[in-house]
Amino acid sequence: MPGLNLNTSPKPSFDVQIVKSTKDFPQKALAVLDANAAKANIILPIFLKRRDEEQRGIVSNEYLWLVCYDSPARTEVEYIVSCTMGMMGRYPIFIFTTKAREDLKDDEVDYAMQAICEALDTCIQWKRVYSVFAVDRVAEKFSATWSQRTNIEAYSAPYYDSTFSFLSKRNLVLPRQKTLLTDIQYDLCLATQEDIPAIGKLCEMFAAESEPFVLTPKQGRHEAELLVASGLVWVHRIQRGEGPKEIASIVAYTRNSNKVATITKVYTNPQWRRLGCAERLVRLVCKNLLYSTDPKEQVALFVGNGNPAAKVYNRVGFVGLDKSKPAVPGAERWLEIGFDRRFVQQGHW
């Protein structure tokens, strides 16, 4: 006699709200983002920046959010999706979920992504979705669902396979004394206008290692100009003996909310590597962010899995990067999955 299927759980009935202006963004969803500011370190800062722009009368049709609720009663916010702009172009589709990775159930994620993709299909062109970035299970389900819906294939190899990490005052590891380097002088400080050409070159070099998000020399300089103008990039200046003064490393933190700052770019010129420049600068930037007159509660970042820089961040105090230790709640794997570039318009972030 065949076994009975005793699983009588009803199919989840997600409800998706489309939001095209920050003034229409539901307060319940904003409260969820604010309560999870570290995990929402992408969507929340972008929302806050756009809200300020709208209040100053800046018009744009490049901003869209989807709020996915647990049911038509809209009792709980489950997911928040953004389709927005950054300083260098259109962003990927970003997806935030209120649930911890280990609490995500495959069938529920499936149904949620179906509802989200159906709603997204009504308000944007397919070519706008060039990639998706989210916690791994969500990114994989979204990309599969969107590909099935649009017949635009997702690449099997992710653009970015990363770990989300963070630190607070409690985790920050401070050195006992200043590092001394033989015949080398250095200075760490907020970047100035005179640093723009060197920063632009480092932005270009960083992008060259981040296919497909490459920059031309002109675009690299433009990014440097924006970073310096915003006051969100620090530099590690260095000089060997009587040689020329150069910039060895840069650290930028361009996504910031009231509670959390996010380091978005760390790069060291290859000729100055293995001297501790990145670690020294990241540590100082984190200290400044956590102990300034307007201190942040946490500093967040994403680091590629397999990237040697993870060891640097681990030494500074970022959690969940030492794989020999137990997993840290919240330090989760995130994927950026791209779609066939023949059928989409590539953005940049």
Coordinates of C-alpha atoms in Angstrom, one line a residue:
M1 CA 0.0 0.0 0.0
P2 CA 1.5 3.3 -1.0
G3 CA 2.5 5.7 1.8
L4 CA 0.4 8.7 2.6
N5 CA 1.7 12.2 2.1
L6 CA 0.9 13.8 5.4
N7 CA 2.5 17.1 4.5
T8 CA -0.6 19.3 4.5
S9 CA 1.2 22.6 5.0
P10 CA -0.5 25.3 2.8
K11 CA 1.5 26.8 -0.1
P12 CA 3.0 30.1 1.1
S13 CA 1.1 33.1 -0.3
F14 CA 3.6 35.9 -0.5
D15 CA 2.5 39.4 -1.4
V16 CA 4.7 41.9 -3.2
Q17 CA 4.4 45.6 -3.0
I18 CA 6.1 47.7 -5.7
V19 CA 7.6 51.0 -4.5
K20 CA 8.9 53.7 -6.8
S21 CA 9.5 56.5 -4.4
T22 CA 11.1 56.7 -0.9
K23 CA 8.0 58.6 0.3
D24 CA 5.9 55.6 -0.5
F25 CA 8.3 53.1 1.1
P26 CA 6.4 51.3 3.9
Q27 CA 7.5 52.3 7.4
K28 CA 7.3 48.7 8.4
A29 CA 10.0 47.8 5.8
L30 CA 12.2 50.7 6.8
A31 CA 12.0 49.6 10.4
V32 CA 13.1 46.1 9.4
L33 CA 16.1 47.5 7.5
D34 CA 17.1 49.8 10.4
A35 CA 16.8 46.9 12.9
N36 CA 19.2 44.9 10.7
A37 CA 21.5 47.7 9.5
A38 CA 24.6 45.5 9.1
K39 CA 22.9 42.9 7.0
A40 CA 21.0 45.6 5.1
N41 CA 24.3 47.5 4.5
I42 CA 23.5 47.7 0.8
I43 CA 19.8 48.5 0.5
L44 CA 19.5 50.8 3.5
P45 CA 22.3 53.3 2.7
I46 CA 21.1 53.5 -0.9
F47 CA 17.6 54.2 0.3
L48 CA 18.7 56.9 2.7
K49 CA 20.8 58.6 0.1
R50 CA 17.9 58.5 -2.4
R51 CA 15.4 59.8 0.2
D52 CA 17.7 62.8 0.7
E53 CA 17.9 63.4 -3.0
E54 CA 14.1 63.3 -3.4
Q55 CA 13.7 65.7 -0.5
R56 CA 16.1 68.1 -2.4
G57 CA 13.9 67.7 -5.5
I58 CA 16.2 65.5 -7.6
V59 CA 14.1 63.5 -10.0
S60 CA 15.0 60.0 -11.3
N61 CA 13.2 57.0 -12.6
E62 CA 16.1 54.6 -11.8
Y63 CA 14.9 53.6 -8.4
L64 CA 12.6 50.8 -7.5
W65 CA 12.0 48.6 -4.5
L66 CA 9.9 45.5 -4.0
V67 CA 8.7 44.6 -0.5
C68 CA 7.8 40.9 -0.1
Y69 CA 5.4 40.1 2.7
D70 CA 4.6 36.8 4.3
S71 CA 0.9 37.0 3.2
P72 CA -1.7 39.3 1.7
A73 CA -2.3 40.5 5.2
R74 CA 1.2 41.9 5.1
T75 CA 2.0 40.9 8.7
E76 CA 5.7 40.4 8.3
V77 CA 8.3 41.6 5.8
E78 CA 10.2 38.6 4.4
Y79 CA 12.3 40.2 1.6
I80 CA 13.2 43.6 0.3
V81 CA 14.5 43.9 -3.3
S82 CA 16.2 47.0 -4.8
C83 CA 16.8 48.1 -8.4
T84 CA 18.8 51.3 -8.0
M85 CA 21.7 53.4 -9.1
G86 CA 25.2 54.0 -7.8
M87 CA 27.9 56.6 -8.4
M88 CA 29.3 54.7 -11.4
G89 CA 26.1 53.3 -12.9
R90 CA 23.2 50.9 -12.4
Y91 CA 23.5 48.5 -9.5
P92 CA 22.7 44.8 -9.6
I93 CA 19.4 43.5 -8.2
F94 CA 20.0 43.4 -4.4
I95 CA 17.9 41.2 -2.2
F96 CA 17.8 41.5 1.6
T97 CA 16.0 38.9 3.7
T98 CA 15.0 39.1 7.4
K99 CA 15.8 35.5 7.9
A100 CA 19.2 34.0 8.8
R101 CA 20.7 31.8 6.1
E102 CA 20.2 28.6 8.2
D103 CA 16.5 29.4 8.6
L104 CA 15.8 29.6 4.8
K105 CA 13.7 26.8 3.6
D106 CA 14.1 25.9 -0.1
D107 CA 10.4 25.6 -0.9
E108 CA 9.5 28.9 0.8
V109 CA 12.4 30.7 -1.0
D110 CA 11.2 29.2 -4.3
Y111 CA 7.7 30.6 -3.8
A112 CA 9.0 34.0 -2.6
M113 CA 11.3 34.3 -5.7
Q114 CA 8.5 33.4 -8.0
A115 CA 6.3 36.2 -6.5
I116 CA 9.2 38.6 -6.6
C117 CA 10.2 37.8 -10.2
E118 CA 6.5 38.1 -11.3
A119 CA 6.3 41.5 -9.8
L120 CA 9.7 42.6 -11.1
D121 CA 8.6 41.6 -14.6
T122 CA 5.8 44.1 -14.5
C123 CA 7.9 47.1 -13.8
I124 CA 11.3 46.8 -15.5
Q125 CA 12.8 45.6 -18.8
W126 CA 14.5 42.3 -18.8
K127 CA 17.8 43.8 -19.9
R128 CA 18.0 45.8 -16.7
V129 CA 18.6 42.7 -14.7
Y130 CA 22.3 42.0 -15.4
S131 CA 23.1 40.3 -12.1
V132 CA 21.7 39.6 -8.6
F133 CA 23.5 39.8 -5.3
A134 CA 22.1 38.2 -2.2
V135 CA 22.8 35.5 0.4
D136 CA 23.7 32.4 -1.6
R137 CA 20.4 30.4 -1.4
V138 CA 18.4 33.5 -2.3
A139 CA 20.7 34.5 -5.2
E140 CA 20.6 30.9 -6.6
K141 CA 16.8 30.7 -6.4
F142 CA 16.2 34.1 -7.9
S143 CA 18.6 33.5 -10.8
A144 CA 17.0 30.2 -11.6
T145 CA 13.5 31.6 -11.4
W146 CA 14.4 34.7 -13.5
S147 CA 16.1 32.7 -16.1
Q148 CA 13.2 30.3 -16.4
R149 CA 10.8 33.3 -16.8
T150 CA 12.9 35.3 -19.3
N151 CA 14.9 32.6 -21.1
I152 CA 18.1 34.7 -20.3
E153 CA 20.5 32.2 -18.9
A154 CA 22.4 32.8 -15.7
Y155 CA 26.2 32.1 -15.6
S156 CA 27.1 29.0 -13.7
A157 CA 30.1 30.6 -12.2
P158 CA 29.2 33.5 -10.0
Y159 CA 30.7 36.9 -10.6
Y160 CA 31.4 37.2 -6.9
D161 CA 31.5 34.4 -4.3
S162 CA 31.9 36.2 -0.9
T163 CA 31.5 36.2 2.8
F164 CA 29.7 39.0 4.6
S165 CA 31.6 40.1 7.7
F166 CA 31.5 42.8 10.3
L167 CA 33.2 44.1 13.4
S168 CA 32.4 46.4 16.4
K169 CA 34.5 48.0 19.0
R170 CA 34.5 44.7 20.9
N171 CA 36.2 42.9 17.9
L172 CA 38.6 45.6 16.7
V173 CA 42.2 44.4 17.2
L174 CA 44.5 47.4 17.8
P175 CA 48.3 47.1 17.5
R176 CA 50.4 47.8 20.5
Q177 CA 52.8 50.1 18.6
K178 CA 53.4 51.6 15.2
T179 CA 54.9 49.3 12.7
L180 CA 58.5 50.2 11.8
L181 CA 59.7 49.5 8.2
T182 CA 63.3 49.7 7.2
D183 CA 64.1 52.7 5.0
I184 CA 60.3 53.3 4.5
Q185 CA 58.3 56.2 5.7
Y186 CA 54.5 56.3 5.5
D187 CA 51.5 58.4 6.4
L188 CA 47.8 57.4 6.6
C189 CA 45.1 60.0 6.1
L190 CA 41.9 61.0 4.4
A191 CA 42.5 61.6 0.7
T192 CA 42.8 65.0 -0.8
Q193 CA 42.5 66.5 -4.3
E194 CA 46.2 65.9 -5.0
D195 CA 45.6 62.2 -4.6
I196 CA 43.0 61.9 -7.3
P197 CA 45.3 60.8 -10.2
A198 CA 46.9 58.0 -8.1
I199 CA 43.5 56.9 -6.6
G200 CA 42.1 56.9 -10.1
K201 CA 44.8 54.5 -11.3
L202 CA 44.2 52.2 -8.3
C203 CA 40.5 52.2 -9.0
E204 CA 41.2 51.2 -12.5
M205 CA 43.6 48.4 -11.4
F206 CA 41.0 47.2 -8.8
A207 CA 38.3 47.0 -11.5
A208 CA 40.7 45.1 -13.8
E209 CA 40.7 42.3 -11.2
S210 CA 36.9 42.4 -10.9
E211 CA 35.6 41.2 -14.3
P212 CA 33.2 42.2 -15.8
F213 CA 33.2 45.5 -13.9
V214 CA 36.2 47.0 -15.5
L215 CA 36.9 50.8 -15.8
T216 CA 38.7 52.9 -18.4
P217 CA 41.4 55.3 -17.2
K218 CA 38.8 58.1 -17.6
Q219 CA 36.2 56.2 -15.5
G220 CA 38.8 55.4 -12.9
R221 CA 39.7 59.0 -12.5
H222 CA 36.0 59.9 -12.3
E223 CA 35.4 57.4 -9.5
A224 CA 38.4 58.9 -7.7
E225 CA 37.0 62.4 -8.0
L226 CA 33.7 61.2 -6.6
L227 CA 35.3 59.4 -3.7
V228 CA 37.5 62.3 -2.7
A229 CA 34.7 64.8 -3.1
S230 CA 32.5 62.7 -0.8
G231 CA 35.3 62.4 1.8
L232 CA 34.9 58.6 1.9
V233 CA 38.3 57.4 0.9
W234 CA 41.6 57.1 2.9
V235 CA 45.1 56.6 1.5
H236 CA 48.3 55.0 2.7
R237 CA 51.1 57.2 1.4
I238 CA 54.5 55.7 1.3
Q239 CA 58.1 56.5 0.4
R240 CA 61.2 54.3 0.2
G241 CA 64.4 56.2 1.0
E242 CA 64.7 59.2 -1.2
G243 CA 62.3 57.8 -3.8
P244 CA 59.1 59.4 -4.8
K245 CA 56.1 59.6 -2.5
E246 CA 53.3 57.2 -3.7
I247 CA 50.0 55.9 -2.6
A248 CA 50.3 52.2 -1.7
S249 CA 46.7 51.5 -0.6
I250 CA 43.2 52.9 -0.6
V251 CA 40.2 52.1 1.5
A252 CA 36.8 53.5 0.6
Y253 CA 33.5 53.2 2.6
T254 CA 30.7 54.4 0.4
R255 CA 27.6 52.8 1.9
N256 CA 26.8 54.3 5.3
S257 CA 23.7 54.4 7.6
N258 CA 23.3 55.8 11.1
K259 CA 24.6 52.7 12.7
V260 CA 26.8 51.0 10.1
A261 CA 29.6 51.9 7.7
T262 CA 30.5 49.6 4.9
I263 CA 34.0 49.2 3.4
T264 CA 33.4 48.9 -0.3
K265 CA 36.9 49.1 -1.8
V266 CA 40.3 48.0 -0.5
Y267 CA 43.2 47.9 -3.0
T268 CA 47.0 47.9 -2.7
N269 CA 49.3 48.6 -5.6
P270 CA 51.1 45.2 -6.3
Q271 CA 54.5 46.8 -6.0
W272 CA 53.7 47.7 -2.4
R273 CA 52.2 44.5 -1.2
R274 CA 53.4 42.3 1.6
L275 CA 54.3 45.3 3.7
G276 CA 51.1 45.4 5.8
C277 CA 49.7 48.5 4.0
A278 CA 46.2 47.3 3.6
E279 CA 45.9 45.9 7.1
R280 CA 47.3 49.1 8.6
L281 CA 44.9 51.3 6.6
V282 CA 41.8 49.2 7.2
R283 CA 42.5 49.1 10.9
L284 CA 42.8 52.9 11.1
V285 CA 39.7 53.5 9.0
C286 CA 37.7 51.1 11.2
K287 CA 39.1 52.8 14.4
N288 CA 38.1 56.2 13.0
L289 CA 34.6 55.0 12.1
L290 CA 34.0 53.3 15.5
Y291 CA 35.5 56.0 17.7
S292 CA 34.8 59.3 15.8
T293 CA 32.5 62.1 17.2
D294 CA 29.7 60.4 15.2
P295 CA 30.6 56.8 15.8
K296 CA 29.2 53.8 14.0
E297 CA 28.2 50.7 15.9
Q298 CA 29.6 48.3 13.3
V299 CA 31.8 48.3 10.2
A300 CA 30.8 45.8 7.5
L301 CA 32.3 44.4 4.3
F302 CA 32.2 41.6 1.8
V303 CA 35.3 39.6 0.9
G304 CA 35.8 37.1 -1.8
N305 CA 36.0 33.5 -0.7
G306 CA 39.6 32.4 -1.4
N307 CA 40.8 36.0 -1.4
P308 CA 44.0 36.3 0.7
A309 CA 42.6 39.6 2.0
A310 CA 40.3 37.7 4.2
K311 CA 43.4 37.0 6.5
V312 CA 44.0 40.7 6.7
Y313 CA 40.4 41.5 7.7
N314 CA 40.5 38.6 10.2
R315 CA 43.6 40.1 11.9
V316 CA 41.8 43.5 12.1
G317 CA 38.9 41.8 13.8
F318 CA 36.2 41.1 11.2
V319 CA 34.3 38.0 12.3
G320 CA 33.5 34.7 10.5
L321 CA 36.6 34.7 8.3
D322 CA 38.7 32.2 10.2
K323 CA 37.4 28.9 8.9
S324 CA 39.2 27.0 11.6
K325 CA 36.8 28.5 14.2
P326 CA 33.0 27.9 14.6
A327 CA 30.7 29.8 12.3
V328 CA 29.6 33.2 13.5
P329 CA 25.9 34.0 13.2
G330 CA 25.3 36.6 10.6
A331 CA 28.6 36.0 8.7
E332 CA 27.0 34.5 5.7
R333 CA 28.0 33.5 2.1
W334 CA 26.7 35.9 -0.5
L335 CA 26.8 35.4 -4.3
E336 CA 26.6 37.7 -7.2
I337 CA 25.2 35.8 -10.2
G338 CA 25.3 37.3 -13.6
F339 CA 23.1 36.9 -16.6
D340 CA 24.0 36.4 -20.3
R341 CA 25.7 39.6 -21.3
R342 CA 24.4 39.3 -24.8
F343 CA 20.9 40.2 -23.6
V344 CA 21.4 42.6 -20.7
Q345 CA 22.9 46.1 -20.2
Q346 CA 25.9 45.8 -17.9
G347 CA 26.0 48.2 -15.0
H348 CA 28.7 48.9 -12.5
W349 CA 29.2 48.8 -8.7

